[in-house]
Coordinates of C-alpha atoms and ligand atoms in Angstrom, one line a residue:
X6 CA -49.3 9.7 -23.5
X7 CA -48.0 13.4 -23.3
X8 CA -44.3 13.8 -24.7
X9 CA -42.7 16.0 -22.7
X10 CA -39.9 17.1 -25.0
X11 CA -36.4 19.0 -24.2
X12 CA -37.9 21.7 -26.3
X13 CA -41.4 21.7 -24.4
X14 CA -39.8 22.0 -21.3
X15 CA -37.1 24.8 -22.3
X16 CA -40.1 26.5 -23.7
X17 CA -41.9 26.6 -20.5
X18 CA -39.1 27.4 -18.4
X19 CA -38.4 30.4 -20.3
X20 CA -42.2 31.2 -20.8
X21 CA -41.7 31.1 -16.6
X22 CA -38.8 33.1 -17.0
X23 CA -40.6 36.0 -19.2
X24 CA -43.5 35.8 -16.3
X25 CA -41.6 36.1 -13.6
X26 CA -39.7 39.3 -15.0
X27 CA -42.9 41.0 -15.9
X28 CA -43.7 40.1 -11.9
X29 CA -43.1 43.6 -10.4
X30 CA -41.8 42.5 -6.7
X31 CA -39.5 39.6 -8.6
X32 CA -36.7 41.0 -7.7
X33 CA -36.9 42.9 -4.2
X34 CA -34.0 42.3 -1.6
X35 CA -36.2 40.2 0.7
X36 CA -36.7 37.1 -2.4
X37 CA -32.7 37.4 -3.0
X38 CA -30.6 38.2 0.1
X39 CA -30.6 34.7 1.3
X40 CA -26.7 33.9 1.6
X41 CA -26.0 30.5 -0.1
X42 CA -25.1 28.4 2.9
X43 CA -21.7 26.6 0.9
X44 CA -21.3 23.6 3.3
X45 CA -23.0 20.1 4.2
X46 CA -25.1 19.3 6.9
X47 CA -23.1 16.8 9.7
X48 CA -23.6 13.4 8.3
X49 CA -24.6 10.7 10.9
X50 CA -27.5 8.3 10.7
X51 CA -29.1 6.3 13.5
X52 CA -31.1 3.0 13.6
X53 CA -31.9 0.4 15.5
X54 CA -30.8 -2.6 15.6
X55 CA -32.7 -4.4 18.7
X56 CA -32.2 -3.2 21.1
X57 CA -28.9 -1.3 20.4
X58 CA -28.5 2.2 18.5
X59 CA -26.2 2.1 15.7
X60 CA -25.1 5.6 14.4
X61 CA -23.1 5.8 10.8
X62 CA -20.5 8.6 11.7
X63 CA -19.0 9.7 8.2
X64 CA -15.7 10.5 7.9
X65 CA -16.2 11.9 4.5
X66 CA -15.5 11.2 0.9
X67 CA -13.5 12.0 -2.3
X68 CA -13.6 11.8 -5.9
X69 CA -10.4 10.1 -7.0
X70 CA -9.0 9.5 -10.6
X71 CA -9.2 5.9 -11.5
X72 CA -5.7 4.6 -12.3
X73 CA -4.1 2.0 -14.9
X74 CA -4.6 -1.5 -13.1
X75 CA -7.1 -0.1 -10.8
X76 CA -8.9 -3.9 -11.4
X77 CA -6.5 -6.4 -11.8
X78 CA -8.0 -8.7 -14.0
X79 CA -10.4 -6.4 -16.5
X80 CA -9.3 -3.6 -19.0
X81 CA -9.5 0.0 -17.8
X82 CA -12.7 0.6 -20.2
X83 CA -15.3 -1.8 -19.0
X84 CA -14.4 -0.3 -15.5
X85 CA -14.6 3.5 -16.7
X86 CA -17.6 2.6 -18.4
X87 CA -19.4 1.2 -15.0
X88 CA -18.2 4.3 -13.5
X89 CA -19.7 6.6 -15.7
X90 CA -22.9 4.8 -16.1
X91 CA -23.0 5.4 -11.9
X92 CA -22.9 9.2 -12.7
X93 CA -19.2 9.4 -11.2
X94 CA -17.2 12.3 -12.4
X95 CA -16.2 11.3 -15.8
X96 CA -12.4 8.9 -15.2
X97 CA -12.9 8.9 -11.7
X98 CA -14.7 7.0 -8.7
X99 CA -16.6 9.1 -5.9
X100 CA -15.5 6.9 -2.7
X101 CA -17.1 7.5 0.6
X102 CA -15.8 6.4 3.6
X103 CA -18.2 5.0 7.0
X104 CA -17.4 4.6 9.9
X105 CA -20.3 3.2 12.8
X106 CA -21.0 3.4 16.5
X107 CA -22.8 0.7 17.9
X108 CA -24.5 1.6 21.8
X109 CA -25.4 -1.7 22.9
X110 CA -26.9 -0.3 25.5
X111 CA -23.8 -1.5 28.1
X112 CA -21.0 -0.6 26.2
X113 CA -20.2 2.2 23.2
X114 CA -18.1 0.6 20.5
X115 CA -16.6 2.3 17.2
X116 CA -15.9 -0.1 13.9
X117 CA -13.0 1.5 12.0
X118 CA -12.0 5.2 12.4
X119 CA -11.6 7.2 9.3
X120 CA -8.6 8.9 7.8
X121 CA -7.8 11.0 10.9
X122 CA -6.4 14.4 11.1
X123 CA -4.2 15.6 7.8
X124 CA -5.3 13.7 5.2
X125 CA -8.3 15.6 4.1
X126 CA -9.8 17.8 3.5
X127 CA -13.3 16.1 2.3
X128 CA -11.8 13.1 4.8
X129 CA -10.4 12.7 8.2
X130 CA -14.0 14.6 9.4
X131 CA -15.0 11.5 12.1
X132 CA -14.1 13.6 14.8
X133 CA -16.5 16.5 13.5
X134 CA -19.0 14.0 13.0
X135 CA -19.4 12.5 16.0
X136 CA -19.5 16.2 17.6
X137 CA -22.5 16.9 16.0
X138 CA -23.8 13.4 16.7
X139 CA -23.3 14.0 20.5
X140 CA -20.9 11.1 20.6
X141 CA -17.9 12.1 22.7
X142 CA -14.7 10.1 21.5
X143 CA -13.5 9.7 25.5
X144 CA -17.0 7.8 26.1
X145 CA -16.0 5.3 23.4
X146 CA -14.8 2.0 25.3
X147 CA -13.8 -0.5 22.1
X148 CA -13.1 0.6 18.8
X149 CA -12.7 -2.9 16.9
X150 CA -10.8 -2.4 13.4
X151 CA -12.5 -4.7 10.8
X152 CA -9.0 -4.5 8.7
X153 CA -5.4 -2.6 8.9
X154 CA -5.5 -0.4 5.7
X155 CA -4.8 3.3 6.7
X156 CA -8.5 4.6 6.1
X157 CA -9.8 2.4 8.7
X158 CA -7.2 3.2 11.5
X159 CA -5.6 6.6 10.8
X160 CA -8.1 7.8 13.0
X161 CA -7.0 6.1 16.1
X162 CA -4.4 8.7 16.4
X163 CA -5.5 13.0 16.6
X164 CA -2.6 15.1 14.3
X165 CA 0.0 15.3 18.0
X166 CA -0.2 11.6 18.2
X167 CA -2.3 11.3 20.8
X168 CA -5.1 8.8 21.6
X169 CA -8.6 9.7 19.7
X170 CA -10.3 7.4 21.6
X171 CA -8.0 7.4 25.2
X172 CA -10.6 5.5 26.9
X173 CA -11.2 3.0 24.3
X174 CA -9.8 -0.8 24.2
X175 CA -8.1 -1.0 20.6
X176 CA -8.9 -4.5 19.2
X177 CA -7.3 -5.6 15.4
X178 CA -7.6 -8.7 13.9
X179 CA -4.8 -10.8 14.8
X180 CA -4.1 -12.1 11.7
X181 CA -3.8 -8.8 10.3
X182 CA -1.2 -7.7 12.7
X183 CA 1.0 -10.6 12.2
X184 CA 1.2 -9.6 8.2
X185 CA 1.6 -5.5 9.3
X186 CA 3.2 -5.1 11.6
X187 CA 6.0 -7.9 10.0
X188 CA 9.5 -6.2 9.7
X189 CA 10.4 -8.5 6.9
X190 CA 7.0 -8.2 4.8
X191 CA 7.9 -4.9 5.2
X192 CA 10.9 -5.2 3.7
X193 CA 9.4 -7.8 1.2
X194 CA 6.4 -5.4 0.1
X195 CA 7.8 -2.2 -1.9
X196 CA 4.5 -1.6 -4.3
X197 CA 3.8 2.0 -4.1
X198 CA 0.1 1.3 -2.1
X199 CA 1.9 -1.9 0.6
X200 CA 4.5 0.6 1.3
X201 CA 2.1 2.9 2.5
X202 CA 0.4 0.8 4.5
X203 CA 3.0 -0.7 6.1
X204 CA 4.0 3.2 7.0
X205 CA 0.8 4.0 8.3
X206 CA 0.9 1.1 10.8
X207 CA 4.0 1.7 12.0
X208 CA 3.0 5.5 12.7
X209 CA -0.3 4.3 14.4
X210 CA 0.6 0.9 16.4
X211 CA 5.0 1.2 16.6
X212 CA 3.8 2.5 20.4
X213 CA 0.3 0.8 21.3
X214 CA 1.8 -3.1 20.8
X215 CA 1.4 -3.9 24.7
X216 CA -1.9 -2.1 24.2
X217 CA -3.9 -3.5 21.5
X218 CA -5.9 -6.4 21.5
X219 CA -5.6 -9.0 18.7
X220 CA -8.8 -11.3 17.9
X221 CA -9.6 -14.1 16.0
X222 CA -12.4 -14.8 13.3
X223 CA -15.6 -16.6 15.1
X224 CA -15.3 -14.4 18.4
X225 CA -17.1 -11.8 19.9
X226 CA -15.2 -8.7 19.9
X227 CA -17.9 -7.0 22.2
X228 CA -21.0 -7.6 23.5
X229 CA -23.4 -8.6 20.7
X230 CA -20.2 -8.0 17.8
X231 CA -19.3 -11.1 16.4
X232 CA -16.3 -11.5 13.9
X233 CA -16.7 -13.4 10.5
X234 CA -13.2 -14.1 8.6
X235 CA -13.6 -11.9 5.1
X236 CA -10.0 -12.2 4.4
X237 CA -9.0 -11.8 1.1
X238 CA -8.9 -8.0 0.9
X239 CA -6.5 -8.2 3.5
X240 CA -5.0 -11.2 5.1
X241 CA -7.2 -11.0 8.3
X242 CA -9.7 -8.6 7.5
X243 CA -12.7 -9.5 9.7
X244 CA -16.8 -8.3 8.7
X245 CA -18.5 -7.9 12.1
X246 CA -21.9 -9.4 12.6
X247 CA -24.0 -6.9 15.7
X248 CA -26.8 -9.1 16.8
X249 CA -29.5 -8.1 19.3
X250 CA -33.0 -9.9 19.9
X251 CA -34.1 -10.5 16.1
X252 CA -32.1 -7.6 14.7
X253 CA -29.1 -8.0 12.9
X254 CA -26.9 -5.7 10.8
X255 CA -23.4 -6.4 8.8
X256 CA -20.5 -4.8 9.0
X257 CA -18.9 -6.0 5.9
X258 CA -16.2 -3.1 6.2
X259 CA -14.3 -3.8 2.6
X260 CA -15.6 -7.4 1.2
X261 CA -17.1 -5.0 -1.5
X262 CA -15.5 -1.5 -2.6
X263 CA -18.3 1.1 -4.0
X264 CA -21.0 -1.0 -5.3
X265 CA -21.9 0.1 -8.3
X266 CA -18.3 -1.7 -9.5
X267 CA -17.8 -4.4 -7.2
X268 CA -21.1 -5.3 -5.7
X269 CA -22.2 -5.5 -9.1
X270 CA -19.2 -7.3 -10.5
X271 CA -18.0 -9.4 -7.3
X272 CA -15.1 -11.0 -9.7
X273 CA -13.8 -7.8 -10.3
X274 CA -9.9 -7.6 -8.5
X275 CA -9.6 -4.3 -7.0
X276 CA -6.1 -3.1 -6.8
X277 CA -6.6 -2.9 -2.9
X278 CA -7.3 -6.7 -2.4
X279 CA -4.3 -8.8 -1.1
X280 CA -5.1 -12.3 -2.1
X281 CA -7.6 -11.6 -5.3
X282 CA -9.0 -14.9 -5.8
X283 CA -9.5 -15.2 -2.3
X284 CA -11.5 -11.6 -2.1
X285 CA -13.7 -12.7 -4.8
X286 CA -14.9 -16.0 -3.2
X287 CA -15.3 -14.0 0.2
X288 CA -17.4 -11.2 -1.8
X289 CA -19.5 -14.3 -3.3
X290 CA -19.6 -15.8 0.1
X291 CA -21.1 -13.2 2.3
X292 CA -22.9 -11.7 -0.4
X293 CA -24.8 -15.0 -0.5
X294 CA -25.5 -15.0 2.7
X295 CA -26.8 -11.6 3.1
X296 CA -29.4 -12.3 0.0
X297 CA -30.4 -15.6 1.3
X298 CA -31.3 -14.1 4.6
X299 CA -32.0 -10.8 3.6
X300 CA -29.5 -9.1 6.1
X301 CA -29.0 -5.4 6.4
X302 CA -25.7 -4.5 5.7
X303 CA -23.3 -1.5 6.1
X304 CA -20.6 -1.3 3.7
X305 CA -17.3 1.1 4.5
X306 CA -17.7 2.5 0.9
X307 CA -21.2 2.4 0.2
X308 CA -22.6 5.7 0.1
X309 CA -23.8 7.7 3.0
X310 CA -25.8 6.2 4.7
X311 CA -24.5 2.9 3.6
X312 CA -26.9 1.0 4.8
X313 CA -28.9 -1.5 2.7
X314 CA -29.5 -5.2 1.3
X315 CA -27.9 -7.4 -1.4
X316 CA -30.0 -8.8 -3.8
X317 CA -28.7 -11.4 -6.6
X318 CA -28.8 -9.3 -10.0
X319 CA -27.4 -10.9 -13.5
X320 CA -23.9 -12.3 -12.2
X321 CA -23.1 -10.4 -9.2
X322 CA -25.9 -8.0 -6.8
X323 CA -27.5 -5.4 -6.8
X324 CA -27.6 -2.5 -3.8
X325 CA -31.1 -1.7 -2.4
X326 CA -30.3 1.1 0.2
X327 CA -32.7 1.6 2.9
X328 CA -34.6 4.9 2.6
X329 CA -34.1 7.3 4.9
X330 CA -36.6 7.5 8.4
X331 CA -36.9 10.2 10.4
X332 CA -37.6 8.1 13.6
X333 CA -35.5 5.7 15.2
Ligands
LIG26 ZN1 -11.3 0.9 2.9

């Protein structure tokens, strides 16, 4: 078996080096002059699912520092360890964030919206997205919100407070809105991250109460969309289930937070989950199901395209992501 050493390959690279300087048209304008384009390409994704289309519409990512107590029940260096060995940046936790349009065909429905306008600036880009996707945001007719944290429904408002989606029929889960949009849990919840949230859905809902839609676990929330009760992380927080024909896909919005921490440690208690215990058995519980019958799954924070399969690894799962196609 050939060893290909550090040194053998810093050798050849700078015997190619040496070779390409004695090359006497190396260095002409026409081999150098390309400008360095300095920006990402849109990112959407489309499959099928079915008969329907479903297009992942990021609305970006960020790298955040990971902060004391960022998992409840684990010390900080088992946590900074799994993040490194993912190739984070070292102390901190690359978090994207993915938002999905299903067309069933009859009806164009958006699950969860992004940061919305402000936030950003590697966030808030759903808008931008679903420009370059050819999705206009007045065609959308539902946008169901799997939970009420502020990067799934920021985006229902554009920077003036206006409607994103004016067309669209807003639909939370109801048990959700009763612990939200609760004056005295309000009052009650004064943790730094609660205190937020309560903000932002006051900002996005204080005017939209006669308008939004409240549903319940077990329902279809549109055509084909079926709602599964994953609370835990929050105290209605829903998955979605989009079935058409033998295709299924499932919209576990936050039962798992980046996989390569929680997906692989599903007893892990995330800062952001409400009732902790109660998180963990819903990870364990849909995670389950989605190994046992091999179900494709879109996770909020998986990364671009966040699309993939949960297979049982050690004491938790493991992410297989599906590879990219370029036909539908
Ligand atoms: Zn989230």
């Amino acid at each position: 078996m050939t060893a290909l050493t550090r040194r053998r390959l810093l050798a050849g690279a700078s015997a190619a080096g040496a070779a390409l300087a004695l090359t006497p048209f190396a260095t002409t304008s026409s081999q150098a002059a390309a400008p360095l384009a300095g920006k990402q390409a849109p990112s959407f994704y489309r499959s099928k699912v079915g008969d329907f289309e479903v297009t992942v519409v990021s609305d970006g990512a960020r790298v955040a520092p990971i902060p004391d107590g960022y998992v409840r029940n684990v010390s900080k260096e088992p946590v900074l360890a799994a993040a490194e060995a993912a190739f984070n940046p070292k102390g901190s936790l690359f978090a994207p964030f993915n938002p999905v349009v299903v067309n069933t065909g009859s009806k164009l429905v958006l699950l969860d919206t992004g940061f919305g306008a402000g936030i950003g600036p590697t966030v808030g880009l759903l808008q931008s997205t679903m420009a370059a996707a050819g999705i206009d945001p007045k065609a959308i007719d539902i946008v169901v919100i799997s939970h009420m944290h502020g990067d799934h429904i920021l985006g229902l408002k554009n920077a003036d407070g206006s409607l994103a989606f004016p067309n669209a029929e807003i639909k939370v889960p109801a048990n959700d809105w009763a612990f939200w949009m609760n004056d005295d849990n309000m009052a009650k919840y004064q943790d730094p991250f609660n205190k937020v949230q309560m903000g932002f859905n006051r900002k996005i809902f204080s005017d939209l109460k006669d308008k939004v839609t409240r549903y319940e676990a077990g329902k279809e929330v549109a055509p084909g969309i079926t709602a599964i009760d994953a609370s835990g992380h929050t105290p209605g927080q829903c998955a979605l289930l989009i079935a058409s024909g033998s295709g299924r896909l499932l919209f576990q919005a936050d039962v798992t937070n980046v996989p390569d921490l929680f997906l692989r440690n599903p007893d892990w208690h995330v800062m952001f989950d409400h009732e902790p215990e109660k998180a963990a058995a819903t990870r364990r519980r849909i995670h389950d199901m989605a190994a046992a019958e091999k179900l494709l799954v879109t996770g909020y924070h998986y990364p671009f395209p966040s699309l993939g399969y949960s297979e049982k690894a050690g004491s938790g799962y493991r992410l297989i992501p599906v590879a990219w196609s370029p036909v539908i």
